Amino acid sequence: MELVLEKVSKLKGNIFIPGDKSISHRSLILGSIAQGETRIYNFLNSLDCLKTLECMQALGAEIELGKDNSVKIKGKGLYGLKEPKDILDVGNSGTTIRLLAGLLGGQDFYSVLNGDASVRKRPMKRVVEPLRLMGADIWGRKDGQFAPLSIKGSKLNSFQYTLPVASAQVKSALLLAGLYAAGGTIIKEPLPTRDHTEKMLEIMWADIKISPPEIKIKGGKELRGTDIFIPGDISSSAYFIAAASILRDSQIIIKQVGVNPTRTGIIEILKKMGTKIDILNSQIKSNEPQADLMIEYSKLKGVEIKK
């Protein structure tokens, strides 16, 4: 395929951004272990998300992907997944391997997670170690530091755990494991991270209590399938927001994009730099805030960005 890029002098018009990647991953996993039907709208049909879909199908979930990027899932309930016949291939998706490690740690069967060369270089011990503390039997190269990960599902114990490094993926893996643990699991994070897993668990009737920086989840309660409306991905929107900010006479509106406060750092920073960004038509769908963003060209100034 040949791609031709031409210089533009300004940006004008409305933009619809594809669905949020993080929410798409989580909706597939939680919809598969919920009771009843889950319907997902504006699913991100990307390679990483499709790897999560394929892995959940290999675990027995009934998932149909529509041409309009809608997804229908017939949930199997917490204890309805089955042992896969082959290795679960996550491709290049670090989100898939880390979240599924948490899910599979509490199953009553054996499974293996593997990915491409890049995934096999990514650190896994940050998720393997706390799962082992819960009683999960997980093995991997260099004592669980790297994939492939071999998992023999076990009866998990609840625990209290403070994340040494802020990580939404590790937090989400432990919340998924907590669904299968006896008693209440408490997770504390040193800094706020994206909270899509917690928000989705709430609308699926999990026994979860969110008191930042602490989350408590009780295991054993079945989830309920629901409709999930996925907003546009704020991370993918960032390029258009930045471009409209610096191209003279630009004005764009990005429609129905997610504005979860844990993800809007770029908006806050660009506003400090002088970018004119108006947030319009704010609403909550599927427990996630979304809005239209109107961005206009502005003269920017330098700012100090702190963690």
PDB file of N, CA and C in Angstrom, residues 206-250:
ATOM      1  N   ALA A 206     -20.488  -6.020  40.301  1.00  0.00           N
ATOM      2  CA  ALA A 206     -19.474  -6.652  41.154  1.00  0.00           C
ATOM      3  C   ALA A 206     -19.566  -6.072  42.559  1.00  0.00           C
ATOM      4  N   ASP A 207     -19.091  -6.826  43.530  1.00  0.00           N
ATOM      5  CA  ASP A 207     -19.040  -6.347  44.915  1.00  0.00           C
ATOM      6  C   ASP A 207     -17.729  -5.578  45.076  1.00  0.00           C
ATOM      7  N   ILE A 208     -17.743  -4.323  44.661  1.00  0.00           N
ATOM      8  CA  ILE A 208     -16.521  -3.518  44.626  1.00  0.00           C
ATOM      9  C   ILE A 208     -16.765  -2.178  45.306  1.00  0.00           C
ATOM     10  N   LYS A 209     -15.781  -1.734  46.050  1.00  0.00           N
ATOM     11  CA  LYS A 209     -15.838  -0.441  46.730  1.00  0.00           C
ATOM     12  C   LYS A 209     -14.595   0.347  46.348  1.00  0.00           C
ATOM     13  N   ILE A 210     -14.809   1.529  45.792  1.00  0.00           N
ATOM     14  CA  ILE A 210     -13.703   2.356  45.311  1.00  0.00           C
ATOM     15  C   ILE A 210     -13.546   3.556  46.230  1.00  0.00           C
ATOM     16  N   SER A 211     -12.447   3.604  46.934  1.00  0.00           N
ATOM     17  CA  SER A 211     -12.126   4.707  47.843  1.00  0.00           C
ATOM     18  C   SER A 211     -10.675   5.105  47.596  1.00  0.00           C
ATOM     19  N   PRO A 212     -10.414   5.869  46.509  1.00  0.00           N
ATOM     20  CA  PRO A 212      -9.033   6.180  46.135  1.00  0.00           C
ATOM     21  C   PRO A 212      -8.196   6.643  47.325  1.00  0.00           C
ATOM     22  N   PRO A 213      -6.965   6.122  47.414  1.00  0.00           N
ATOM     23  CA  PRO A 213      -6.229   5.291  46.441  1.00  0.00           C
ATOM     24  C   PRO A 213      -6.467   3.794  46.614  1.00  0.00           C
ATOM     25  N   GLU A 214      -7.567   3.406  47.253  1.00  0.00           N
ATOM     26  CA  GLU A 214      -7.792   2.001  47.607  1.00  0.00           C
ATOM     27  C   GLU A 214      -9.025   1.459  46.895  1.00  0.00           C
ATOM     28  N   ILE A 215      -8.922   0.224  46.453  1.00  0.00           N
ATOM     29  CA  ILE A 215     -10.064  -0.483  45.854  1.00  0.00           C
ATOM     30  C   ILE A 215     -10.224  -1.811  46.570  1.00  0.00           C
ATOM     31  N   LYS A 216     -11.448  -2.139  46.944  1.00  0.00           N
ATOM     32  CA  LYS A 216     -11.716  -3.424  47.593  1.00  0.00           C
ATOM     33  C   LYS A 216     -12.734  -4.191  46.760  1.00  0.00           C
ATOM     34  N   ILE A 217     -12.427  -5.452  46.471  1.00  0.00           N
ATOM     35  CA  ILE A 217     -13.347  -6.294  45.715  1.00  0.00           C
ATOM     36  C   ILE A 217     -13.514  -7.625  46.423  1.00  0.00           C
ATOM     37  N   LYS A 218     -14.754  -8.075  46.526  1.00  0.00           N
ATOM     38  CA  LYS A 218     -15.045  -9.364  47.151  1.00  0.00           C
ATOM     39  C   LYS A 218     -15.289 -10.404  46.065  1.00  0.00           C
ATOM     40  N   GLY A 219     -14.707 -11.569  46.257  1.00  0.00           N
ATOM     41  CA  GLY A 219     -14.818 -12.621  45.260  1.00  0.00           C
ATOM     42  C   GLY A 219     -16.109 -13.409  45.370  1.00  0.00           C
ATOM     43  N   GLY A 220     -16.418 -14.130  44.280  1.00  0.00           N
ATOM     44  CA  GLY A 220     -17.530 -15.071  44.293  1.00  0.00           C
ATOM     45  C   GLY A 220     -18.842 -14.549  43.772  1.00  0.00           C
ATOM     46  N   LYS A 221     -19.003 -13.236  43.631  1.00  0.00           N
ATOM     47  CA  LYS A 221     -20.280 -12.699  43.164  1.00  0.00           C
ATOM     48  C   LYS A 221     -20.305 -12.668  41.638  1.00  0.00           C
ATOM     49  N   GLU A 222     -21.357 -13.248  41.065  1.00  0.00           N
ATOM     50  CA  GLU A 222     -21.489 -13.276  39.611  1.00  0.00           C
ATOM     51  C   GLU A 222     -21.712 -11.869  39.053  1.00  0.00           C
ATOM     52  N   LEU A 223     -21.149 -11.623  37.883  1.00  0.00           N
ATOM     53  CA  LEU A 223     -21.351 -10.367  37.175  1.00  0.00           C
ATOM     54  C   LEU A 223     -22.575 -10.474  36.272  1.00  0.00           C
ATOM     55  N   ARG A 224     -23.164  -9.336  35.945  1.00  0.00           N
ATOM     56  CA  ARG A 224     -24.324  -9.300  35.059  1.00  0.00           C
ATOM     57  C   ARG A 224     -23.936  -8.646  33.734  1.00  0.00           C
ATOM     58  N   GLY A 225     -24.323  -9.296  32.641  1.00  0.00           N
ATOM     59  CA  GLY A 225     -24.075  -8.710  31.330  1.00  0.00           C
ATOM     60  C   GLY A 225     -24.826  -7.400  31.169  1.00  0.00           C
ATOM     61  N   THR A 226     -24.313  -6.524  30.315  1.00  0.00           N
ATOM     62  CA  THR A 226     -24.917  -5.206  30.139  1.00  0.00           C
ATOM     63  C   THR A 226     -24.541  -4.644  28.773  1.00  0.00           C
ATOM     64  N   ASP A 227     -25.119  -3.512  28.417  1.00  0.00           N
ATOM     65  CA  ASP A 227     -24.719  -2.797  27.209  1.00  0.00           C
ATOM     66  C   ASP A 227     -23.562  -1.869  27.549  1.00  0.00           C
ATOM     67  N   ILE A 228     -22.540  -1.869  26.704  1.00  0.00           N
ATOM     68  CA  ILE A 228     -21.363  -1.029  26.927  1.00  0.00           C
ATOM     69  C   ILE A 228     -21.147  -0.144  25.701  1.00  0.00           C
ATOM     70  N   PHE A 229     -21.237   1.161  25.914  1.00  0.00           N
ATOM     71  CA  PHE A 229     -21.017   2.133  24.846  1.00  0.00           C
ATOM     72  C   PHE A 229     -19.608   2.707  25.020  1.00  0.00           C
ATOM     73  N   ILE A 230     -18.727   2.403  24.079  1.00  0.00           N
ATOM     74  CA  ILE A 230     -17.321   2.788  24.205  1.00  0.00           C
ATOM     75  C   ILE A 230     -17.093   4.153  23.552  1.00  0.00           C
ATOM     76  N   PRO A 231     -16.540   5.111  24.292  1.00  0.00           N
ATOM     77  CA  PRO A 231     -16.264   6.425  23.699  1.00  0.00           C
ATOM     78  C   PRO A 231     -15.040   6.377  22.798  1.00  0.00           C
ATOM     79  N   GLY A 232     -14.834   7.440  22.031  1.00  0.00           N
ATOM     80  CA  GLY A 232     -13.626   7.552  21.229  1.00  0.00           C
ATOM     81  C   GLY A 232     -12.392   7.598  22.118  1.00  0.00           C
ATOM     82  N   ASP A 233     -11.277   7.131  21.590  1.00  0.00           N
ATOM     83  CA  ASP A 233     -10.048   6.993  22.377  1.00  0.00           C
ATOM     84  C   ASP A 233      -9.327   8.339  22.501  1.00  0.00           C
ATOM     85  N   ILE A 234      -9.212   8.842  23.731  1.00  0.00           N
ATOM     86  CA  ILE A 234      -8.552  10.123  23.965  1.00  0.00           C
ATOM     87  C   ILE A 234      -7.080  10.065  23.557  1.00  0.00           C
ATOM     88  N   SER A 235      -6.450   8.894  23.687  1.00  0.00           N
ATOM     89  CA  SER A 235      -5.039   8.779  23.299  1.00  0.00           C
ATOM     90  C   SER A 235      -4.870   8.965  21.793  1.00  0.00           C
ATOM     91  N   SER A 236      -5.782   8.388  21.012  1.00  0.00           N
ATOM     92  CA  SER A 236      -5.734   8.569  19.557  1.00  0.00           C
ATOM     93  C   SER A 236      -6.111   9.992  19.161  1.00  0.00           C
ATOM     94  N   SER A 237      -6.931  10.645  19.986  1.00  0.00           N
ATOM     95  CA  SER A 237      -7.339  12.027  19.709  1.00  0.00           C
ATOM     96  C   SER A 237      -6.202  13.009  19.897  1.00  0.00           C
ATOM     97  N   ALA A 238      -5.205  12.620  20.691  1.00  0.00           N
ATOM     98  CA  ALA A 238      -4.147  13.556  21.085  1.00  0.00           C
ATOM     99  C   ALA A 238      -3.435  14.174  19.885  1.00  0.00           C
ATOM    100  N   TYR A 239      -3.221  13.398  18.830  1.00  0.00           N
ATOM    101  CA  TYR A 239      -2.507  13.907  17.657  1.00  0.00           C
ATOM    102  C   TYR A 239      -3.295  15.029  16.979  1.00  0.00           C
ATOM    103  N   PHE A 240      -4.605  14.850  16.887  1.00  0.00           N
ATOM    104  CA  PHE A 240      -5.444  15.865  16.252  1.00  0.00           C
ATOM    105  C   PHE A 240      -5.566  17.102  17.139  1.00  0.00           C
ATOM    106  N   ILE A 241      -5.637  16.888  18.450  1.00  0.00           N
ATOM    107  CA  ILE A 241      -5.700  18.016  19.384  1.00  0.00           C
ATOM    108  C   ILE A 241      -4.441  18.870  19.255  1.00  0.00           C
ATOM    109  N   ALA A 242      -3.288  18.205  19.239  1.00  0.00           N
ATOM    110  CA  ALA A 242      -2.018  18.926  19.130  1.00  0.00           C
ATOM    111  C   ALA A 242      -1.897  19.635  17.785  1.00  0.00           C
ATOM    112  N   ALA A 243      -2.299  18.955  16.703  1.00  0.00           N
ATOM    113  CA  ALA A 243      -2.179  19.554  15.367  1.00  0.00           C
ATOM    114  C   ALA A 243      -3.050  20.798  15.236  1.00  0.00           C
ATOM    115  N   ALA A 244      -4.291  20.716  15.715  1.00  0.00           N
ATOM    116  CA  ALA A 244      -5.187  21.873  15.632  1.00  0.00           C
ATOM    117  C   ALA A 244      -4.679  23.028  16.486  1.00  0.00           C
ATOM    118  N   SER A 245      -3.944  22.711  17.541  1.00  0.00           N
ATOM    119  CA  SER A 245      -3.417  23.751  18.432  1.00  0.00           C
ATOM    120  C   SER A 245      -2.336  24.593  17.767  1.00  0.00           C
ATOM    121  N   ILE A 246      -1.605  24.000  16.824  1.00  0.00           N
ATOM    122  CA  ILE A 246      -0.424  24.685  16.280  1.00  0.00           C
ATOM    123  C   ILE A 246      -0.575  25.117  14.822  1.00  0.00           C
ATOM    124  N   LEU A 247      -1.645  24.672  14.138  1.00  0.00           N
ATOM    125  CA  LEU A 247      -1.857  25.079  12.748  1.00  0.00           C
ATOM    126  C   LEU A 247      -2.784  26.290  12.714  1.00  0.00           C
ATOM    127  N   ARG A 248      -2.281  27.392  12.210  1.00  0.00           N
ATOM    128  CA  ARG A 248      -3.025  28.659  12.222  1.00  0.00           C
ATOM    129  C   ARG A 248      -4.398  28.510  11.548  1.00  0.00           C
ATOM    130  N   ASP A 249      -5.405  29.150  12.143  1.00  0.00           N
ATOM    131  CA  ASP A 249      -6.789  29.178  11.634  1.00  0.00           C
ATOM    132  C   ASP A 249      -7.496  27.826  11.731  1.00  0.00           C
ATOM    133  N   SER A 250      -6.958  26.906  12.499  1.00  0.00           N
ATOM    134  CA  SER A 250      -7.602  25.593  12.654  1.00  0.00           C
ATOM    135  C   SER A 250      -8.741  25.659  13.670  1.00  0.00           C
TER     136      SER A 250
END
